[in-house]
Coordinates of C-alpha atoms in Angstrom, one line a residue:
Chain P
M159 CA -0.1 0.1 -0.1
E160 CA 1.3 3.5 -0.8
I161 CA 2.2 5.2 2.2
E162 CA 0.8 8.7 2.8
K163 CA 3.5 11.4 2.7
K164 CA 1.5 14.4 3.2
V165 CA 0.6 14.8 6.9
G166 CA -1.8 17.1 8.3
Q167 CA -2.2 20.5 6.7
Q168 CA 1.2 21.6 5.9
S169 CA 3.5 18.8 6.8
I170 CA 5.2 16.1 5.0
R171 CA 7.1 12.6 5.9
F172 CA 9.6 11.1 3.7
V173 CA 9.4 7.6 3.3
K174 CA 12.8 7.3 1.7
P175 CA 15.8 7.9 3.8
I176 CA 17.2 11.3 3.2
V177 CA 21.0 11.5 4.4
I178 CA 23.2 14.5 5.1
T179 CA 26.3 12.8 3.7
S180 CA 28.4 15.8 3.6
S181 CA 28.4 19.3 4.5
A182 CA 31.0 22.5 4.2
S183 CA 31.1 26.1 5.8
V184 CA 32.5 29.1 4.6
V185 CA 32.6 32.4 6.6
G186 CA 34.0 35.8 7.3
S187 CA 36.1 37.2 10.0
T188 CA 33.5 38.2 12.2
E189 CA 31.9 34.9 12.3
G190 CA 35.7 33.4 12.7
A191 CA 36.0 35.5 15.8
G192 CA 32.6 34.4 17.3
P193 CA 32.1 31.2 19.6
L194 CA 31.5 28.6 16.8
A195 CA 34.9 29.4 14.8
D196 CA 36.4 25.6 15.3
T197 CA 33.1 24.3 13.6
F198 CA 33.6 26.2 10.0
D199 CA 35.6 24.6 7.2
W200 CA 37.1 27.7 6.1
I201 CA 37.4 31.3 7.6
V202 CA 38.0 34.0 5.1
E203 CA 39.7 36.9 6.8
D204 CA 39.3 39.2 3.6
L205 CA 36.2 40.5 3.1
L206 CA 36.8 40.7 -0.7
F207 CA 37.8 37.0 -0.7
G208 CA 40.4 38.1 -3.4
E209 CA 37.8 39.4 -5.7
Q210 CA 36.8 43.0 -6.9
S211 CA 33.8 43.5 -5.4
W212 CA 31.8 42.1 -2.2
E213 CA 29.0 40.8 -4.5
K214 CA 31.8 38.6 -6.1
A215 CA 33.2 37.5 -3.0
E216 CA 29.8 36.2 -1.8
C217 CA 29.4 34.5 -4.9
K218 CA 32.8 32.9 -4.6
M219 CA 32.0 31.6 -1.0
L220 CA 28.8 29.9 -2.1
R221 CA 30.7 28.3 -4.9
E222 CA 33.4 27.3 -2.8
S223 CA 31.1 25.7 -0.1
A224 CA 29.3 23.8 -2.6
K225 CA 32.6 22.3 -4.2
L226 CA 33.9 21.7 -0.7
A227 CA 31.0 19.6 0.3
L228 CA 31.4 17.5 -2.7
R229 CA 35.1 17.1 -2.5
K230 CA 35.0 15.8 1.2
V231 CA 33.1 12.9 0.0
N232 CA 35.0 12.6 -3.5
L233 CA 32.3 12.7 -5.7
Q234 CA 32.3 15.1 -9.0
E235 CA 29.8 17.2 -10.4
K236 CA 28.5 15.0 -12.9
D237 CA 27.5 12.3 -9.8
I238 CA 24.9 14.9 -8.5
D239 CA 21.4 15.5 -10.2
Y240 CA 20.6 18.8 -9.2
F241 CA 22.1 21.8 -7.4
L242 CA 19.5 24.1 -5.2
A243 CA 21.0 27.5 -4.3
G244 CA 19.8 30.8 -2.8
D245 CA 21.0 34.0 -1.6
L246 CA 19.4 37.7 -0.3
L247 CA 20.7 39.8 -3.4
N248 CA 18.5 40.9 -5.9
Q249 CA 17.8 38.4 -8.8
I250 CA 19.8 35.9 -6.5
I251 CA 23.0 36.7 -8.4
S252 CA 25.3 35.0 -5.9
A253 CA 23.5 31.7 -6.7
N254 CA 23.1 32.2 -10.2
Y255 CA 26.6 33.3 -10.8
A256 CA 28.0 30.8 -8.8
A257 CA 25.9 28.1 -10.3
R258 CA 27.6 29.1 -13.8
G259 CA 30.6 27.3 -12.6
I260 CA 29.2 24.2 -11.2
A261 CA 27.8 21.7 -14.1
I262 CA 24.9 20.5 -12.2
P263 CA 21.1 21.2 -13.2
F264 CA 20.3 24.1 -10.9
F265 CA 17.2 25.6 -9.5
G266 CA 17.4 29.1 -7.8
L267 CA 15.5 29.7 -4.8
F268 CA 14.3 32.7 -2.8
G269 CA 13.1 32.6 0.2
A270 CA 15.2 35.4 1.9
C271 CA 16.7 34.0 5.2
S272 CA 14.7 30.9 5.0
T273 CA 16.3 29.9 1.9
F274 CA 18.4 27.1 3.4
V275 CA 15.5 25.0 4.8
E276 CA 13.5 25.7 1.6
A277 CA 16.4 24.1 -0.3
M278 CA 16.7 21.1 2.0
L279 CA 12.6 20.9 1.9
V280 CA 12.8 20.5 -1.9
A281 CA 15.9 18.5 -2.1
S282 CA 14.3 16.1 0.1
I283 CA 10.9 16.4 -1.9
L284 CA 13.1 15.5 -5.1
I285 CA 14.9 12.5 -3.7
D286 CA 11.9 11.0 -2.0
G287 CA 10.2 11.6 -5.2
G288 CA 12.5 9.6 -7.1
F289 CA 13.5 12.5 -9.4
A290 CA 17.1 12.3 -8.0
R291 CA 19.6 10.6 -5.8
R292 CA 22.0 13.3 -5.1
V293 CA 21.1 16.7 -4.3
L294 CA 23.8 19.6 -3.4
L295 CA 22.3 22.5 -1.9
A296 CA 23.8 25.9 -0.6
S297 CA 22.6 29.3 0.6
S298 CA 24.8 32.6 1.4
S299 CA 25.0 36.2 2.7
H300 CA 27.4 38.5 3.0
H301 CA 27.4 41.5 5.3
N302 CA 28.5 44.2 3.1
T303 CA 26.4 43.2 0.0
A304 CA 23.1 43.1 2.4
E305 CA 23.8 46.2 4.0
R306 CA 24.4 48.2 0.8
Q307 CA 21.3 46.5 -0.7
Y308 CA 18.9 46.8 2.4
R309 CA 20.3 49.8 4.3
F310 CA 22.9 52.0 4.2
P311 CA 26.5 52.0 3.0
T312 CA 28.9 50.6 5.4
E313 CA 31.0 53.8 5.6
Q314 CA 28.0 55.9 6.4
G315 CA 28.0 57.0 10.0
V316 CA 24.4 55.6 10.8
Q317 CA 23.4 54.5 14.3
R318 CA 22.3 50.8 14.5
P319 CA 19.1 50.4 17.0
P320 CA 19.7 47.6 19.7
S321 CA 17.0 45.7 17.6
A322 CA 18.9 45.7 14.4
Q323 CA 20.7 42.3 13.4
W324 CA 24.1 41.7 11.7
T325 CA 23.9 39.9 8.3
V326 CA 26.2 37.0 8.6
T327 CA 29.1 36.7 5.9
G328 CA 29.2 33.0 4.7
S329 CA 27.8 30.3 2.9
G330 CA 26.8 26.9 4.0
A331 CA 26.3 23.6 1.6
L332 CA 24.8 20.2 2.3
L333 CA 24.9 17.3 0.2
L334 CA 21.4 15.1 0.4
E335 CA 21.5 11.3 -0.6
E336 CA 19.0 8.7 -0.7
S337 CA 21.8 6.3 1.1
G338 CA 24.5 6.5 3.3
N339 CA 25.4 7.2 6.9
G340 CA 24.6 10.3 8.7
P341 CA 21.7 12.4 9.9
R342 CA 18.4 11.9 8.1
V343 CA 15.8 14.4 7.0
T344 CA 12.6 12.7 8.2
M345 CA 9.7 15.4 8.0
G346 CA 9.0 18.9 6.8
T347 CA 6.5 21.6 7.2
V348 CA 6.0 24.1 4.6
G349 CA 5.4 27.7 5.8
K350 CA 2.7 30.1 4.9
V351 CA 3.5 33.9 4.4
I352 CA 2.3 35.7 7.2
D353 CA 2.1 39.6 7.9
M354 CA 1.5 41.0 11.1
G355 CA 1.9 44.5 9.9
M356 CA 5.7 45.3 11.2
T357 CA 7.3 47.9 9.1
D358 CA 10.9 48.3 11.1
A359 CA 13.8 47.0 8.6
N360 CA 16.0 47.6 11.7
D361 CA 13.8 44.7 13.4
M362 CA 13.4 41.7 11.1
G363 CA 13.2 39.4 14.2
S364 CA 9.8 40.5 15.2
A365 CA 8.6 40.6 11.5
M366 CA 9.5 36.8 11.2
A367 CA 8.5 35.6 14.8
P368 CA 4.6 35.1 13.7
A369 CA 5.6 33.2 10.5
A370 CA 7.7 30.9 12.8
A371 CA 4.8 30.6 15.3
D372 CA 2.5 29.7 12.8
T373 CA 4.8 26.9 11.0
L374 CA 5.6 25.6 14.3
V375 CA 2.1 25.3 15.7
N376 CA 1.2 23.6 12.4
H377 CA 4.0 21.3 12.7
F378 CA 2.8 20.3 15.9
Q379 CA -0.8 19.5 15.0
D380 CA 0.0 18.1 11.9
T381 CA 2.5 15.6 13.3
G382 CA 1.1 15.1 16.6
T383 CA 4.5 16.4 18.4
N384 CA 5.1 19.0 20.9
P385 CA 8.0 21.1 21.9
G386 CA 9.2 18.7 24.3
S387 CA 9.4 15.7 21.3
Y388 CA 12.6 17.4 20.1
D389 CA 16.2 17.4 21.8
L390 CA 16.6 20.9 20.1
I391 CA 14.2 23.5 18.2
L392 CA 16.4 25.7 16.2
T393 CA 15.5 28.8 14.4
G394 CA 17.5 30.6 11.9
D395 CA 18.1 34.0 12.4
L396 CA 15.4 35.4 14.6
G397 CA 17.8 37.1 17.2
A398 CA 17.3 38.1 20.7
V399 CA 14.2 40.3 19.6
G400 CA 12.4 37.7 17.5
K401 CA 13.3 35.0 19.6
A402 CA 11.8 36.5 22.9
A403 CA 8.6 37.5 20.7
L404 CA 8.3 33.6 19.6
I405 CA 8.6 32.2 23.0
K406 CA 5.6 34.7 23.7
L407 CA 3.3 34.0 20.6
L408 CA 3.8 30.1 21.4
Q409 CA 2.8 30.7 24.9
Q410 CA -0.2 32.4 23.7
R411 CA -1.0 29.1 21.6
G412 CA -0.6 26.9 24.5
Y413 CA 3.0 25.8 23.8
R414 CA 6.2 26.0 25.9
V415 CA 9.5 26.0 24.7
G416 CA 12.5 26.3 26.8
E417 CA 15.8 25.2 27.4
N418 CA 16.0 23.1 24.3
Y419 CA 15.2 26.1 22.1
H420 CA 17.8 27.9 20.3
D421 CA 18.6 30.4 17.5
C422 CA 21.3 30.2 15.1
G423 CA 21.5 34.0 14.9
M424 CA 22.4 34.1 18.8
L425 CA 24.7 31.1 18.7
I426 CA 27.1 32.4 16.0
Y427 CA 28.3 35.5 17.6
D428 CA 29.2 36.6 21.3
L429 CA 26.3 38.8 21.8
E430 CA 28.2 40.3 24.7
K431 CA 31.6 41.1 23.1
Q432 CA 30.8 41.3 19.5
D433 CA 29.0 44.3 18.1
V434 CA 26.1 42.9 16.7
H435 CA 23.4 43.8 18.5
S436 CA 20.2 41.3 18.3
G437 CA 22.5 38.8 16.9
G438 CA 23.3 37.2 13.1
S439 CA 21.0 37.3 10.3
G440 CA 20.9 36.2 6.6
C441 CA 20.7 33.2 4.4
G442 CA 24.2 32.0 5.5
C443 CA 23.3 32.4 9.1
A444 CA 21.1 29.2 9.5
A445 CA 23.4 27.6 6.7
V446 CA 26.9 27.9 8.5
V447 CA 25.3 27.2 11.9
F448 CA 23.6 23.9 10.8
S449 CA 26.5 23.0 8.3
G450 CA 29.0 23.3 11.2
H451 CA 28.0 23.2 14.6
I452 CA 24.7 21.6 14.5
L453 CA 25.9 18.7 12.4
R454 CA 28.8 18.2 14.4
Q455 CA 26.5 18.1 17.6
L456 CA 24.3 15.4 15.8
W457 CA 27.4 13.5 15.1
E458 CA 28.6 13.6 18.6
K459 CA 25.3 12.1 19.6
K460 CA 24.5 15.3 21.6
Y461 CA 21.3 15.6 19.6
R462 CA 19.3 12.9 18.3
K463 CA 16.2 14.4 17.2
I464 CA 15.9 18.4 16.0
L465 CA 13.4 20.6 14.8
F466 CA 15.1 23.1 12.3
L467 CA 13.1 26.1 11.4
A468 CA 14.6 29.1 9.2
T469 CA 12.4 32.1 8.9
G470 CA 12.7 34.8 6.0
A471 CA 11.7 38.3 5.9
L472 CA 10.3 38.9 2.4
M473 CA 10.7 42.4 1.6
S474 CA 12.8 44.4 -0.5
P475 CA 13.9 48.0 -0.4
T476 CA 11.6 49.0 -2.9
S477 CA 8.6 47.6 -1.0
A478 CA 9.9 48.9 2.3
Q479 CA 10.3 52.5 0.8
Q480 CA 6.6 52.3 -0.5
G481 CA 5.6 51.9 2.9
E482 CA 4.8 48.2 2.4
T483 CA 4.7 46.0 5.6
I484 CA 7.3 43.0 6.1
P485 CA 6.0 39.5 5.4
G486 CA 7.7 36.6 7.0
I487 CA 7.7 33.1 6.0
A488 CA 9.1 30.0 7.9
H489 CA 10.0 26.6 6.7
A490 CA 10.8 23.5 9.2
V491 CA 12.6 20.3 8.7
V492 CA 13.1 17.5 11.1
V493 CA 16.6 16.0 11.2
E494 CA 17.2 12.5 13.2
F495 CA 20.3 10.8 13.9
N496 CA 20.1 7.4 15.4
Chain Q
M47 CA -20.3 38.5 -4.0
T48 CA -23.1 38.1 -1.6
Q49 CA -23.7 40.3 1.0
S50 CA -23.2 37.7 3.7
Q51 CA -19.6 36.8 2.1
G52 CA -18.9 40.5 2.1
Q53 CA -19.7 40.7 5.7
G54 CA -17.6 37.5 6.2
N55 CA -14.5 39.4 4.6
L56 CA -15.0 42.5 6.6
Q57 CA -15.1 40.5 9.8
Q58 CA -11.8 38.8 8.9
Q59 CA -10.2 41.9 7.8
K60 CA -11.3 43.4 11.5
M61 CA -10.0 40.3 13.3
Q62 CA -6.6 40.6 11.1
Q63 CA -6.3 44.3 12.5
E64 CA -6.7 43.3 16.0
L65 CA -4.4 40.4 15.6
Q66 CA -1.6 43.0 14.1
Q67 CA -2.6 45.5 17.3
E68 CA -2.2 42.9 19.6
Y69 CA 1.0 41.6 18.2
K70 CA 2.5 45.3 18.1
Q71 CA 1.8 45.6 21.9
L72 CA 3.8 42.2 22.1
V73 CA 6.7 43.4 20.2
K74 CA 6.8 46.5 22.1
N75 CA 7.2 44.8 25.5
V76 CA 10.2 42.3 24.0
K77 CA 12.1 45.1 21.9
P78 CA 14.8 46.8 23.4
R79 CA 14.5 50.6 23.6
P80 CA 17.3 52.7 22.1
P81 CA 19.2 54.3 25.1
V82 CA 18.0 57.7 24.5
L83 CA 19.8 59.5 27.3
K84 CA 23.0 57.9 26.6
N85 CA 22.7 58.8 22.7
T86 CA 21.4 62.3 23.4
I87 CA 24.1 63.0 25.6
L88 CA 26.6 61.6 23.0
A89 CA 25.2 63.4 20.2
F90 CA 25.3 66.6 22.0
L91 CA 29.1 65.9 23.1
V92 CA 29.8 64.9 19.3
G93 CA 28.2 67.5 17.6
G94 CA 29.4 70.2 19.9
A95 CA 32.9 68.9 19.4
I96 CA 32.4 69.1 15.6
C97 CA 30.9 72.6 15.9
L98 CA 33.9 73.5 18.3
I99 CA 36.4 72.6 15.7
G100 CA 34.5 74.6 13.1
Q101 CA 34.6 77.8 15.6
L102 CA 38.6 77.3 15.9
I103 CA 38.9 77.2 12.3
L104 CA 36.6 80.2 11.9
W105 CA 38.4 82.1 14.5
F106 CA 42.0 81.5 13.0
L107 CA 40.7 82.3 9.5
K108 CA 39.3 85.6 10.9
K109 CA 42.6 86.2 12.6
E110 CA 44.5 85.6 9.4
G111 CA 42.5 88.6 7.9
L112 CA 39.5 87.0 6.1
G113 CA 36.0 88.6 6.2
D114 CA 33.3 87.5 7.8
K115 CA 31.7 85.9 4.8
E116 CA 34.6 84.6 3.1
A117 CA 35.7 83.0 6.6
A118 CA 32.3 81.5 7.1
A119 CA 32.5 79.8 3.6
A120 CA 36.1 78.6 3.7
T121 CA 35.3 77.1 7.3
A122 CA 32.3 75.3 5.5
A123 CA 34.9 74.2 2.9
I124 CA 37.2 73.0 5.3
M125 CA 34.9 71.2 7.4
I126 CA 33.3 69.2 4.2
F127 CA 37.1 68.4 3.3
L128 CA 37.6 66.7 6.8
G129 CA 34.3 65.0 6.6
A130 CA 35.1 63.7 3.1
L131 CA 38.7 62.5 4.3
L132 CA 37.7 61.1 7.4
T133 CA 34.8 58.9 5.5
G134 CA 37.5 57.8 3.3
L135 CA 39.9 56.8 5.8
G136 CA 37.0 54.8 7.3
I137 CA 36.8 56.6 10.6
Y138 CA 33.6 58.5 10.1
D139 CA 31.4 55.7 10.5
V140 CA 33.0 54.9 13.9
I141 CA 32.4 58.3 15.1
G142 CA 28.7 58.0 13.7
K143 CA 28.3 54.7 15.6
Y144 CA 28.9 56.6 19.0
G145 CA 28.0 60.1 17.5
G146 CA 24.3 59.4 16.1
A147 CA 22.8 62.7 15.2
G148 CA 26.0 64.5 16.7
S149 CA 27.9 63.5 13.7
M150 CA 25.1 63.3 11.2
V151 CA 23.9 66.9 11.4
P152 CA 26.9 68.9 11.3
I153 CA 28.2 69.6 7.5
T154 CA 31.0 66.9 8.2
G155 CA 28.0 64.4 8.2
F156 CA 26.6 65.9 5.0
A157 CA 30.0 65.2 3.3
N158 CA 30.0 61.8 4.9
S159 CA 26.4 61.0 3.3
I160 CA 28.0 62.2 -0.1
V161 CA 31.2 60.1 0.3
A162 CA 30.0 56.7 1.5
P163 CA 27.5 55.9 -1.1
A164 CA 29.8 57.3 -3.9
M165 CA 33.0 55.3 -2.6
E166 CA 30.7 52.0 -2.2
F167 CA 29.1 51.9 -5.6
K168 CA 32.4 52.6 -7.5
R169 CA 32.3 49.5 -8.6
E170 CA 29.1 50.2 -10.8
G171 CA 31.1 52.9 -12.7
F172 CA 32.1 56.7 -12.8
V173 CA 28.6 57.8 -14.1
F174 CA 26.1 55.8 -12.3
G175 CA 28.0 54.4 -9.5
V176 CA 30.2 57.5 -8.3
G177 CA 28.5 60.4 -10.2
A178 CA 25.0 59.5 -9.5
R179 CA 25.6 58.2 -5.9
L180 CA 27.3 61.1 -4.6
F181 CA 23.6 62.8 -4.5
T182 CA 22.0 60.0 -2.7
V183 CA 21.5 62.1 0.3
A184 CA 22.8 65.5 -0.9
G185 CA 20.3 65.4 -3.9
P186 CA 17.3 65.6 -1.7
V187 CA 19.0 68.1 0.6
L188 CA 19.7 70.5 -2.1
V189 CA 16.4 69.9 -4.0
Y190 CA 14.5 71.0 -0.5
G191 CA 17.2 73.7 0.3
F192 CA 16.7 75.3 -3.1
L193 CA 12.7 75.2 -2.8
V194 CA 12.4 76.4 0.4
S195 CA 14.7 79.2 -0.1
T196 CA 13.2 80.0 -3.5
V197 CA 9.7 80.3 -1.7
V198 CA 11.3 82.1 1.1
G199 CA 12.6 84.6 -1.6
L200 CA 9.5 84.9 -3.4
I201 CA 7.3 85.6 -0.4
Y202 CA 10.1 88.3 0.5
Y203 CA 9.7 89.9 -2.8
L204 CA 5.8 89.8 -2.7
I205 CA 5.6 91.3 0.9
R206 CA 8.5 93.4 0.8
Chain T
M33 CA 33.4 82.2 25.7
Q34 CA 32.5 82.0 21.7
F35 CA 34.2 78.4 21.7
L36 CA 32.1 77.5 25.0
L37 CA 28.8 78.8 23.1
A38 CA 29.7 77.2 19.8
F39 CA 30.1 73.9 21.7
V40 CA 26.9 74.3 23.5
I41 CA 24.4 75.1 20.7
G42 CA 25.9 73.2 18.4
G43 CA 25.7 70.3 20.7
I44 CA 22.1 71.2 21.7
I45 CA 21.1 71.6 17.7
C46 CA 22.6 67.9 17.3
A47 CA 21.1 66.4 20.5
I48 CA 17.4 67.6 19.3
G49 CA 18.5 65.6 16.2
Q50 CA 19.0 62.4 18.2
L51 CA 15.9 62.6 20.0
F52 CA 14.2 62.9 16.8
I53 CA 15.5 59.6 15.5
D54 CA 15.2 57.9 18.6
L55 CA 11.8 58.9 19.8
T56 CA 10.1 58.7 16.2
R57 CA 9.1 56.1 13.6
S58 CA 11.9 53.5 12.5
S59 CA 11.8 54.8 8.9
V60 CA 13.7 58.2 9.9
T61 CA 16.8 57.7 7.7
P62 CA 19.9 60.4 7.6
A63 CA 18.4 61.9 4.5
H64 CA 15.2 62.7 6.2
V65 CA 17.1 64.3 9.2
L66 CA 19.3 66.3 7.0
V67 CA 16.6 67.4 4.8
G68 CA 14.7 68.1 8.0
Y69 CA 17.5 70.3 9.3
V70 CA 17.8 72.8 5.8
T71 CA 14.2 73.1 5.6
A72 CA 13.9 74.0 9.4
G73 CA 16.8 76.4 9.3
A74 CA 15.7 78.0 6.0
I75 CA 12.4 78.7 7.6
L76 CA 13.5 79.9 10.9
S77 CA 16.3 81.9 9.2
A78 CA 13.3 83.7 7.1
L79 CA 11.2 84.5 10.3
G80 CA 14.5 86.1 11.8
L81 CA 15.1 83.7 14.0
Y82 CA 18.4 82.3 13.0
Q83 CA 20.5 85.2 12.9
P84 CA 20.5 85.8 16.6
L85 CA 21.7 82.4 16.9
V86 CA 24.7 82.7 14.7
N87 CA 25.3 85.7 16.1
I88 CA 25.5 83.8 19.7
A89 CA 26.9 80.7 18.8
G90 CA 29.1 81.3 15.7
A91 CA 30.1 77.9 14.0
G92 CA 27.7 76.4 16.7
A93 CA 24.9 77.5 14.3
T94 CA 26.3 77.4 11.0
I95 CA 27.9 74.0 10.9
P96 CA 24.8 72.0 11.5
L97 CA 23.1 71.6 8.3
S98 CA 20.4 74.1 9.7
G99 CA 23.1 76.5 9.0
F100 CA 23.2 75.8 5.3
G101 CA 19.1 76.5 5.3
H102 CA 20.0 79.7 6.8
S103 CA 22.6 80.6 4.1
L104 CA 20.2 79.5 1.7
A105 CA 17.4 81.7 2.7
Q106 CA 19.4 84.7 3.6
G107 CA 21.0 84.4 0.4
A108 CA 17.6 84.5 -1.5
I109 CA 16.3 87.4 0.9
K110 CA 19.2 89.7 0.0
A111 CA 19.3 89.1 -3.6
V112 CA 15.6 89.8 -3.8
Q113 CA 16.8 93.1 -2.1
T114 CA 19.3 94.1 -4.6
R115 CA 17.8 92.5 -8.0
G116 CA 14.2 91.7 -7.5
L117 CA 12.4 88.7 -8.5
L118 CA 15.1 86.9 -10.2
G119 CA 17.1 87.1 -6.8
A120 CA 14.6 84.5 -5.3
F121 CA 15.7 82.2 -7.7
A122 CA 19.5 82.8 -7.8
G123 CA 20.2 84.2 -4.4
G124 CA 20.2 80.9 -2.6
A125 CA 22.4 79.0 -4.7
E126 CA 24.8 82.0 -5.1
A127 CA 25.3 82.2 -1.3
T128 CA 25.8 78.3 -0.7
A129 CA 27.9 77.9 -4.2
A130 CA 31.2 77.5 -2.4
G131 CA 30.1 75.1 0.0
I132 CA 28.0 72.8 -2.6
V133 CA 30.8 72.6 -4.9
A134 CA 33.2 71.8 -2.4
A135 CA 31.2 69.1 -1.2
V136 CA 30.9 67.7 -4.9
V137 CA 34.7 68.1 -5.4
F138 CA 36.0 67.0 -2.2
G139 CA 33.4 64.0 -2.1
Y140 CA 34.2 62.7 -5.7
A141 CA 38.0 62.9 -4.8
A142 CA 37.6 60.7 -1.5
A143 CA 35.1 58.4 -3.5
V144 CA 37.7 57.8 -6.1
L145 CA 40.8 57.7 -3.9
F146 CA 39.6 55.7 -1.2
N147 CA 37.9 52.4 -1.0
P148 CA 35.2 51.1 1.8
R149 CA 37.0 49.4 4.6
S150 CA 34.6 47.6 6.6

């Protein structure tokens, strides 16, 4: 009998094993000075990464992280069925231009900072559906490219409010396969776009928290789980403000998350010592924290079952200038390693 | 659309608005406020210091025999030069981090807002990069400055 | 004394801007603040309220961008006195030409010579 893969309203259960067989992370110097430094594969001290512009540097980071993930398991580009990637820039140029140098059929994705988990979901669906055996995925962000596109030139003397987040410079890549040894993606919940009318471009956390709450509540209902079912609930880049908002929102819905809840944006930096205000953000944030730190913890069996949720703020400078509110989205995957 | 559907939509909209209001309140409670007092004191000190430097230059130029008008114009030009130089050296954004409006409002901040985008967009070429971006902030400032001064002149002409 | 007054008055003018930024909506950018200062300076100047401040504080009132608005407005008014209607258009720019061109020239030079660091 065919096993039902769709679970409840928004969730899916994967029938085939979806194994994370390789990962790679490339980060910049600020991330390399943070508490997770020793979990990254490559710390690039030069913000330009030897390139002519920050955009080219970000592109190179994405390309290098994807290639490194392949090199680690001795696979060639021709062994891979699809490459999925995305970033924060207009027309996702980092991903598109990186894919130019990677001879694998390519899907470009945009989910703002949720892109990494969006890519994990799509990759898992491709494999489980029998359309692929191996899928490579990556997402990146760069502090300077993001600041310039979304906020102010870096040399402009602008004060950042305490709720502002620091865009992570870095790229994370994963290789997902239908067999092998490693942590497995077992379930997923696809998020809806939620807009609670927030407009502050210096407070992405609050704009995204309602989407995170919605996806989490739907996940718990669809799958019959609760926050206690997971060793770790991990959000991508809500930061200190968004995290606090999410905890309150979940309380209102009757769910208590406590010790087992962490946010990548708060893990990647030392919030006390590094001048990053509310924490890290960007496509690269969840990507490098998961590819490095979290996978290591899974391999070391510190966690056996985690719920990994990445949130994205789906605004553009144009929509912001026109006074539009900031819609948010959150996608979730369950990763297990027994 | 039938009437009941319309009412349903209206009700839904109202509920959504209430939810948004409620959420705004929630965010207000968790969001850290900017340290207004500290920021204001720093803005006062940094802004005051920049003006003091301006006054020193003005005093020196007058002492050297420049007339009031020339001294004032030369002071402005020198301050703009200093603001542009410190921006190029990567120092002004650090002052701005602490000084806030204290470094934004003086004419050195105006220079900073001219150089920062122009420098950053140099990679987009010398016409659309440097040339156009010089006026990211200076453009609006000049537009409204000229508009208001012309209106002031016209009103003065009429009531004179 | 003139130095102390320049420091205090200049500082106060800047502190008002900081309060404005911190206490109002988040969408206030440097461009909004600077446009606000130029406009406010020109209007206060036209009402005769800015010149006394310049007399007291010197650079403390001319260095903040409201001083630029003051120069623009005074330039327009004086040009109307000497040349009539045409002065309303030419006066402001003429009075501030040195500053504007200095900003463009120094700004251009700095942008071309230096590269962003952080």
